[in-house]
mmCIF file of C-alpha atoms and ligand atoms in Angstrom:
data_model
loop_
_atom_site.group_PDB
_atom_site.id
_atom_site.type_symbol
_atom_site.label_atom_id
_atom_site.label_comp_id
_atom_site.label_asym_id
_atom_site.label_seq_id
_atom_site.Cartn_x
_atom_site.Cartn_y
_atom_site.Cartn_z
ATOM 1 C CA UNK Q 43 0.000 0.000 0.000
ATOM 2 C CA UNK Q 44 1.755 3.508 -1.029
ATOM 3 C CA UNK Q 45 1.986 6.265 1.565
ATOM 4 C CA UNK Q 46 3.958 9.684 1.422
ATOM 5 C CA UNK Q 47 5.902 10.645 3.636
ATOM 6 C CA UNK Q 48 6.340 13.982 5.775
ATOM 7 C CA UNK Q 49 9.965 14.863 6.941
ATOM 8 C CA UNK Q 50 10.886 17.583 9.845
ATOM 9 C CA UNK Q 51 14.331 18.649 9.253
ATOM 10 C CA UNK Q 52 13.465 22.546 10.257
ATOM 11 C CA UNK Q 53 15.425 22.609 13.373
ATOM 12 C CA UNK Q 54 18.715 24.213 14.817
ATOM 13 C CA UNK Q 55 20.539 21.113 16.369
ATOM 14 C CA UNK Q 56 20.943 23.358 19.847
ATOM 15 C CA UNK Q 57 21.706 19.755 21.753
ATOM 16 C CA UNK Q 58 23.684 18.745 19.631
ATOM 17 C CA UNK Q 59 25.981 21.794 19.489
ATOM 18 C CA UNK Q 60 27.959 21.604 15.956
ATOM 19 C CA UNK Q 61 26.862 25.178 15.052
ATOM 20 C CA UNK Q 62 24.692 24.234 12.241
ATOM 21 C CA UNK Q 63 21.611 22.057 11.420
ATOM 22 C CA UNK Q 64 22.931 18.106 13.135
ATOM 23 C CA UNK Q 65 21.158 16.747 9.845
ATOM 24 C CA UNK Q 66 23.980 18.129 7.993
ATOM 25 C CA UNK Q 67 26.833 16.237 10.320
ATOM 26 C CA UNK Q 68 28.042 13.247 8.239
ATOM 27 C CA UNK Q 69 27.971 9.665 9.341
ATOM 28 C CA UNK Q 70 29.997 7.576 7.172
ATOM 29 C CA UNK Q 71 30.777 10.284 4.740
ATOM 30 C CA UNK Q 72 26.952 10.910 3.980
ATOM 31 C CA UNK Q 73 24.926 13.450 5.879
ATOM 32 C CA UNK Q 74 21.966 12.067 8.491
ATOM 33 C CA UNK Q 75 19.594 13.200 6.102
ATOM 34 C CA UNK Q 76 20.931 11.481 3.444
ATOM 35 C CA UNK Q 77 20.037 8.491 5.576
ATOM 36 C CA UNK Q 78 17.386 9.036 6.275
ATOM 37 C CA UNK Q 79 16.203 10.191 2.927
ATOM 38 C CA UNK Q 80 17.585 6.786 1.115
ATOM 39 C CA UNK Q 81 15.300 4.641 2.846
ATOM 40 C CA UNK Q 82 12.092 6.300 1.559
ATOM 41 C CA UNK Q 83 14.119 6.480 -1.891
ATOM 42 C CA UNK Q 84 14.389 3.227 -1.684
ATOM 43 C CA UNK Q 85 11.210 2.277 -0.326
ATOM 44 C CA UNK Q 86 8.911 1.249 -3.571
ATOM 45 C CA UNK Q 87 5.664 2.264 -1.935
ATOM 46 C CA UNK Q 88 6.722 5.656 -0.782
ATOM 47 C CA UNK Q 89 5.182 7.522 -3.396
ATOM 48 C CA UNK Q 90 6.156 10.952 -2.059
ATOM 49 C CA UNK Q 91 8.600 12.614 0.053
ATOM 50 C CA UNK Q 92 7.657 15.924 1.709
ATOM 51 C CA UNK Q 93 10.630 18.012 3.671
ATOM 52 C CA UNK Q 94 9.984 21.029 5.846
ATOM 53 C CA UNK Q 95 12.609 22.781 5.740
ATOM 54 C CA UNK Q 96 14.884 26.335 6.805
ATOM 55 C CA UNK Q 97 14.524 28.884 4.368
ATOM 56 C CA UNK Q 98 17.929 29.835 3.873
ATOM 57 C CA UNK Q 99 18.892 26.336 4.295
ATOM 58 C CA UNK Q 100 16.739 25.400 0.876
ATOM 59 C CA UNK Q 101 19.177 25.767 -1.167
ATOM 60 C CA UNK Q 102 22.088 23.834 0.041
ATOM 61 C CA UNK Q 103 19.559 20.806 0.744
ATOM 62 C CA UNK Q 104 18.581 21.014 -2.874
ATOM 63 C CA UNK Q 105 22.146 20.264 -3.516
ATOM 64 C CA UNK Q 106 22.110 17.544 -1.926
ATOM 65 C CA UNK Q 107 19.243 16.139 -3.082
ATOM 66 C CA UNK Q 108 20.567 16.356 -6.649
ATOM 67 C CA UNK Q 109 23.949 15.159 -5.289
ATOM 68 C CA UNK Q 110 22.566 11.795 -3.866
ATOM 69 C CA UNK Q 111 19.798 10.943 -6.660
ATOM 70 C CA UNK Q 112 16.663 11.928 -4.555
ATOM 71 C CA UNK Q 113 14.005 12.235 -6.926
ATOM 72 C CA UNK Q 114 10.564 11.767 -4.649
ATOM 73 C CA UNK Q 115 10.746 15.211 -2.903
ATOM 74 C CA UNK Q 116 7.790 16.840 -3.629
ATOM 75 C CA UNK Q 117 8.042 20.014 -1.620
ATOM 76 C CA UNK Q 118 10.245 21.770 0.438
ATOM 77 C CA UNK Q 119 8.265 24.381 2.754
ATOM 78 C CA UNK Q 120 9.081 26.205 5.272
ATOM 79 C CA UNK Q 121 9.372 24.902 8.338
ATOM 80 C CA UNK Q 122 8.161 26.977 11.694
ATOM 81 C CA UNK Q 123 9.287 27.794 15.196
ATOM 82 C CA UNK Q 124 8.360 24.416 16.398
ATOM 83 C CA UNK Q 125 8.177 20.379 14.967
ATOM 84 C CA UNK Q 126 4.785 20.438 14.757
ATOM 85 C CA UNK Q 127 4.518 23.825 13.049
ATOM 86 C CA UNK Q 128 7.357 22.248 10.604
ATOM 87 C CA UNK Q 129 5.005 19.110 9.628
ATOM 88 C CA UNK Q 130 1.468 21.002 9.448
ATOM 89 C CA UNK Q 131 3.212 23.307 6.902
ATOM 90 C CA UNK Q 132 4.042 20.217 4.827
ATOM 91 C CA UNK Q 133 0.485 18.457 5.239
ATOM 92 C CA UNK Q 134 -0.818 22.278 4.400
ATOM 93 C CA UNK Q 135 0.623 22.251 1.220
ATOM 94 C CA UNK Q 136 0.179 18.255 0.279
ATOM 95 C CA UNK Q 137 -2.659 16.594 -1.651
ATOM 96 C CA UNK Q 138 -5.177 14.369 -0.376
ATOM 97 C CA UNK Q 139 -3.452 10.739 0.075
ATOM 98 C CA UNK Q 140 -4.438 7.303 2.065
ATOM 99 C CA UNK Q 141 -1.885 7.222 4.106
ATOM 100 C CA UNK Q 142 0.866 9.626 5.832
ATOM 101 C CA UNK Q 143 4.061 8.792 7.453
ATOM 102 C CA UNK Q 144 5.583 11.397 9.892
ATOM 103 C CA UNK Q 145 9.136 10.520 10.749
ATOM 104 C CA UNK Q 146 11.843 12.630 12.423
ATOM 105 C CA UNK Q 147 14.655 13.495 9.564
ATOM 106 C CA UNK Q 148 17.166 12.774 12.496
ATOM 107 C CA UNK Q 149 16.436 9.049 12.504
ATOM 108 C CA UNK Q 150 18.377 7.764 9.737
ATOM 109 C CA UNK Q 151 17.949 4.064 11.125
ATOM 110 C CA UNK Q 152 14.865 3.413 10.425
ATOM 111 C CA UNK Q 153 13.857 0.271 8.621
ATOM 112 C CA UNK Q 154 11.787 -1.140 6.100
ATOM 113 C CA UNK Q 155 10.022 -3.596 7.715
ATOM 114 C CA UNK Q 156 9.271 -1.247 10.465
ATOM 115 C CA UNK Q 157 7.375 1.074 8.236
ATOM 116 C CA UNK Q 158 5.559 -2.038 6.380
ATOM 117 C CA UNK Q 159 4.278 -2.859 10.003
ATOM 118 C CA UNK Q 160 3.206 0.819 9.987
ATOM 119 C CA UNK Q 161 1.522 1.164 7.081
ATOM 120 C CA UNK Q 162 -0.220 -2.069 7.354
ATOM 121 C CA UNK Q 163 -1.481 -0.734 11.164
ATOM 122 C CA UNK Q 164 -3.245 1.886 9.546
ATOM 123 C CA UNK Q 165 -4.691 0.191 7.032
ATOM 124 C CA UNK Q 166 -6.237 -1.577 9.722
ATOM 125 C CA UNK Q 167 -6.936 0.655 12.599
ATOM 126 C CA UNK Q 168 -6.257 4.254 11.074
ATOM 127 C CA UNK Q 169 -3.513 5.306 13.536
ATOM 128 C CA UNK Q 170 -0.063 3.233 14.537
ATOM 129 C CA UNK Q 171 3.019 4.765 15.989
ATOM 130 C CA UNK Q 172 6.456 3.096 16.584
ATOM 131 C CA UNK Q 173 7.723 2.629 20.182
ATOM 132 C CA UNK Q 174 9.810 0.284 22.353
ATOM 133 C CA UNK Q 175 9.640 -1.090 25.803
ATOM 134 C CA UNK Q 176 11.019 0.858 28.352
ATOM 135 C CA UNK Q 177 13.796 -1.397 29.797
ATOM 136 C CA UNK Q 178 14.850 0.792 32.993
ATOM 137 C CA UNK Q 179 12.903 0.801 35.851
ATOM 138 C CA UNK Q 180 10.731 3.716 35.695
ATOM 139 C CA UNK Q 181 9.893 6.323 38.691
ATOM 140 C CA UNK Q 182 7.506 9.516 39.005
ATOM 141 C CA UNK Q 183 9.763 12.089 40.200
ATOM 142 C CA UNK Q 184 8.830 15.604 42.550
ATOM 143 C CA UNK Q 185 11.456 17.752 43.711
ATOM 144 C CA UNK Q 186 14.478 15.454 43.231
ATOM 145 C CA UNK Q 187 11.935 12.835 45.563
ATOM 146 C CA UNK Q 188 10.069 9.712 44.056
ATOM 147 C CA UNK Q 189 6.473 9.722 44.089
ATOM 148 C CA UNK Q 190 5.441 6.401 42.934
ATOM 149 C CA UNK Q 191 7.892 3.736 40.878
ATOM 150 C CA UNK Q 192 5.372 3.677 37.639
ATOM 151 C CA UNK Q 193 4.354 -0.098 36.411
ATOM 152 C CA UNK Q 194 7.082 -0.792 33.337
ATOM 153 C CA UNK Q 195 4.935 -2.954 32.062
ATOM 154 C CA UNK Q 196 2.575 -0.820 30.595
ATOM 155 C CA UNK Q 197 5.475 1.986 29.823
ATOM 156 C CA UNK Q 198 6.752 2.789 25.904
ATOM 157 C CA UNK Q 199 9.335 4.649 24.416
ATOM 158 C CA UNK Q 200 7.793 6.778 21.471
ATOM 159 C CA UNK Q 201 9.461 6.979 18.199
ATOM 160 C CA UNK Q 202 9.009 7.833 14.567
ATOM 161 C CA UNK Q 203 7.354 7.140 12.069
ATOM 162 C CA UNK Q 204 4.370 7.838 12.995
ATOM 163 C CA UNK Q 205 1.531 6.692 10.356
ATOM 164 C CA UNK Q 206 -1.982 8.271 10.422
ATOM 165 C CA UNK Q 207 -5.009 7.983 7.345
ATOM 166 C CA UNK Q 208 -4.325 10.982 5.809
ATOM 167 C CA UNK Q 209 -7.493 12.947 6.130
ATOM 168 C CA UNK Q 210 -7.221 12.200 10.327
ATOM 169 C CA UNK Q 211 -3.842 13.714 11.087
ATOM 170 C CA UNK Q 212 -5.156 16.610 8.722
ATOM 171 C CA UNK Q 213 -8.395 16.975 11.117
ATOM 172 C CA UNK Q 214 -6.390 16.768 14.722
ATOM 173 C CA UNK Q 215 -3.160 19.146 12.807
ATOM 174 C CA UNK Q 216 -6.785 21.104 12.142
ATOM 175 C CA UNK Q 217 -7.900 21.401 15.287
ATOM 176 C CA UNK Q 218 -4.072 22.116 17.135
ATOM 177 C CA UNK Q 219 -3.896 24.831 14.833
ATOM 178 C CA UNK Q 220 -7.412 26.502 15.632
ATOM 179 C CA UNK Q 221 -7.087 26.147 19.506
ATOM 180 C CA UNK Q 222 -3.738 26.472 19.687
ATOM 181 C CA UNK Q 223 -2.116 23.089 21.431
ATOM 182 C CA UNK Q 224 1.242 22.307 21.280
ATOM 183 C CA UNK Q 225 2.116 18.281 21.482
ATOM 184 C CA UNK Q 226 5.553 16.768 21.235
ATOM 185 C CA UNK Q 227 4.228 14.254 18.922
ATOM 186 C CA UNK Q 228 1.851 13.944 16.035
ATOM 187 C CA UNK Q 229 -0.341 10.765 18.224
ATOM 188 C CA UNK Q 230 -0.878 13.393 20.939
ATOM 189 C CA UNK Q 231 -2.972 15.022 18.283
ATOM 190 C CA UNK Q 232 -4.865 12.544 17.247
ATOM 191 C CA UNK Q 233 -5.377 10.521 20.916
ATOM 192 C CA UNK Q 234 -6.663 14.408 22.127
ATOM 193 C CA UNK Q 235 -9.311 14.066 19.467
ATOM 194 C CA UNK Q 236 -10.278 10.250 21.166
ATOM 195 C CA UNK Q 237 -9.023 8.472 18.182
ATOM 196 C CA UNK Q 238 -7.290 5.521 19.354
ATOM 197 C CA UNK Q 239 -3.331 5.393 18.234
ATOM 198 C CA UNK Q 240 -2.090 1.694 17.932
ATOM 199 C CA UNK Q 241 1.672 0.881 18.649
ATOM 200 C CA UNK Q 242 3.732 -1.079 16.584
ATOM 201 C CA UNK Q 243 7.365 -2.577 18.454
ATOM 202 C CA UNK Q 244 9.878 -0.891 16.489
ATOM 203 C CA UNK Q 245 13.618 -1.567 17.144
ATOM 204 C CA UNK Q 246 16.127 0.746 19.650
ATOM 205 C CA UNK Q 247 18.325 1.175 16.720
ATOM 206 C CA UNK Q 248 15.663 3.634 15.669
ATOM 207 C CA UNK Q 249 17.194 6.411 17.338
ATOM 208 C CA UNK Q 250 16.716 10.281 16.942
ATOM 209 C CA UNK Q 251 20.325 12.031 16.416
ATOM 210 C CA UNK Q 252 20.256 14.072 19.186
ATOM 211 C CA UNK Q 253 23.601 14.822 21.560
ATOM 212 C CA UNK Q 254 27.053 13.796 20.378
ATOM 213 C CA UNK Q 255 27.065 10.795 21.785
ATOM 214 C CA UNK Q 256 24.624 9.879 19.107
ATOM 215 C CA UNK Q 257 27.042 10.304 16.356
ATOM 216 C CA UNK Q 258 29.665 7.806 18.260
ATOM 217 C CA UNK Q 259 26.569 5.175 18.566
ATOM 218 C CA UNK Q 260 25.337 5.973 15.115
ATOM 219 C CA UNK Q 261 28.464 4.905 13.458
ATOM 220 C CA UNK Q 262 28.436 1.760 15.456
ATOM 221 C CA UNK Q 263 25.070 0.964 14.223
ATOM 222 C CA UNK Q 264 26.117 1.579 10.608
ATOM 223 C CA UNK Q 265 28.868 -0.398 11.553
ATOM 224 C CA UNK Q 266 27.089 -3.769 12.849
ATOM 225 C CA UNK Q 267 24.926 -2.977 9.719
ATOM 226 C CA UNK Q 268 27.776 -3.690 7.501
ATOM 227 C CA UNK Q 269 28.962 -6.582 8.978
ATOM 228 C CA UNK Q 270 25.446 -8.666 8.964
ATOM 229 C CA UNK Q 271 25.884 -7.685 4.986
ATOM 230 C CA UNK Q 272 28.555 -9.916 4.965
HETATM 231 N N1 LIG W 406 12.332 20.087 13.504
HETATM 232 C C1 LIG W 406 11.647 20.882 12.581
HETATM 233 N N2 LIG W 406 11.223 22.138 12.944
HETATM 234 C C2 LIG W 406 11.454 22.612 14.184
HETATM 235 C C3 LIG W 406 12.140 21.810 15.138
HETATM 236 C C4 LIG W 406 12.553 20.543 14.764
HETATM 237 O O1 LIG W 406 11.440 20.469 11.444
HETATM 238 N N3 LIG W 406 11.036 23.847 14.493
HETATM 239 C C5 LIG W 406 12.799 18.743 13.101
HETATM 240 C C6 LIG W 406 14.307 18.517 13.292
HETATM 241 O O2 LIG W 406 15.016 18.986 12.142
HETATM 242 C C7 LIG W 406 14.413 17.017 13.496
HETATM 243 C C8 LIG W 406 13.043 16.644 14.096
HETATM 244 O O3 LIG W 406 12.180 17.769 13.914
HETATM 245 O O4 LIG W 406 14.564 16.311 12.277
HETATM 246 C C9 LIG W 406 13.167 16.249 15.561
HETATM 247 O O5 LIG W 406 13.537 17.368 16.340
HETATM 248 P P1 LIG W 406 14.814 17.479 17.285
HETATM 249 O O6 LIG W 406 15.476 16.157 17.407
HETATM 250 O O7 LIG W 406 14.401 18.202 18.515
HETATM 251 O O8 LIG W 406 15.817 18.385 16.406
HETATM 252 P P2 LIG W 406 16.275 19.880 16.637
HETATM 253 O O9 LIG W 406 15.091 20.692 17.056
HETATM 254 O O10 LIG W 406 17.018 20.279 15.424
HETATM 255 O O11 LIG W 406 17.302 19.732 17.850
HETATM 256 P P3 LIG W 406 17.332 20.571 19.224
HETATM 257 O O12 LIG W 406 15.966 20.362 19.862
HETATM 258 O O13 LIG W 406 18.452 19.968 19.993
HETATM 259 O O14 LIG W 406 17.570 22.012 18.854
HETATM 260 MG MG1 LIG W 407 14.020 20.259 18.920
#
């Protein structure tokens, strides 16, 4: 089933502090978005690539996209002052499609089959996120003292992509918009608007490039990656 695909890449990188936008910062020679952008390249029912992006960073990404043979971008608007400002401006501008993929541009690890299990939850249930189990024990925390140690069981660790029917994450990016509510994820949207948001166990190579030690485990990951090609 084809889906398009909506990519953040609008933001400064402050964690990571390299003075410019981490999606530039290579990892084996090839920038994180690069990465990232190759799998939905590569991915035969991603019919559609949509990047919010900088402004004065347009340009330069263009580049790249020439550079590296990425021919699915449709559009690159402007992203805004915060992630969810970023992918409404891209699902402003898109046509009506099935299905829509939101996945962080920092998360050049994600997989194939992890976005098959996506696309095939919505087809299904209209809403499926990727997560993994929390593995640490987990504890509510006031003023530096524990209130309750919180039931792991029942705990997740939200990722990207996160898949939606199209015209359903254009109703709850709708609504955000109108009464101004600010998630930190495109489910929080949706769940607010009582649409239940299935999760699909994704893998905890999926990981956002975030701080610098992200770079050092990032290369690893490539690394391992090689090595089960041989
Ligand atoms: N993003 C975006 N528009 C924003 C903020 C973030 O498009 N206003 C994008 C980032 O480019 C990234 C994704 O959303 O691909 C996830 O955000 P995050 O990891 O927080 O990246 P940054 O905001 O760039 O990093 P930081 O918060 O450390 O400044
Ligand atoms: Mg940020």
């Amino acid at each position: 089933m084809n889906y398009e695909v909506v990519l953040p890449a609008a933001g400064s990188g402050k964690r990571m502090g390299a003075g410019k936008n981490k999606l530039f910062l290579l990892l084996q020679n090839k920038p994180i978005l690069i990465h990232t952008l190759n799998v939905f390249q590569e991915d035969d029912n991603c019919t559609g690539i949509w990047l919010a992006v900088k402004p004065e960073e347009r340009d330069f990404i263009q580049q790249l996209l020439q550079e590296h043979g990425i021919t699915k971008v449709k559009g690159l608007p402007n992203g805004g002052e915060e992630r969810q400002h970023s992918v409404h401006s891209c699902i402003k501008e898109m046509e009506q499609v099935d299905i829509v993929l939101v996945h962080d541009a920092a998360r050049p690890f994600i997989t194939h089959e992890i976005i098959s299990s996506l696309v095939k939850g919505v087809l299904d249930k209209g809403a499926a996120i990727a997560g993994v189990r929390a593995k640490d024990t987990m504890k509510k925390v006031h003023n530096g003292v524990i209130v309750e140690t919180v039931d792991r069981e029942n705990l997740w660790m939200i990722q990207t992509p996160q898949a939606f029917r199209f015209d359903l994450l254009y109703e709850a990016e709708d609504v955000a918009e109108k009464v101004g509510f600010l998630g930190t994820d495109e489910a929080m949207l949706v769940e607010r608007l009582g649409y239940p948001v299935h999760i699909v166990e994704a893998s905890y190579d999926n990981i956002k490039m975030t701080t610098q030690e992200d770079i050092v485990l990032g290369e690893a990951i490539l690394r391992k990656r090689s090595l089960e090609k041989i």
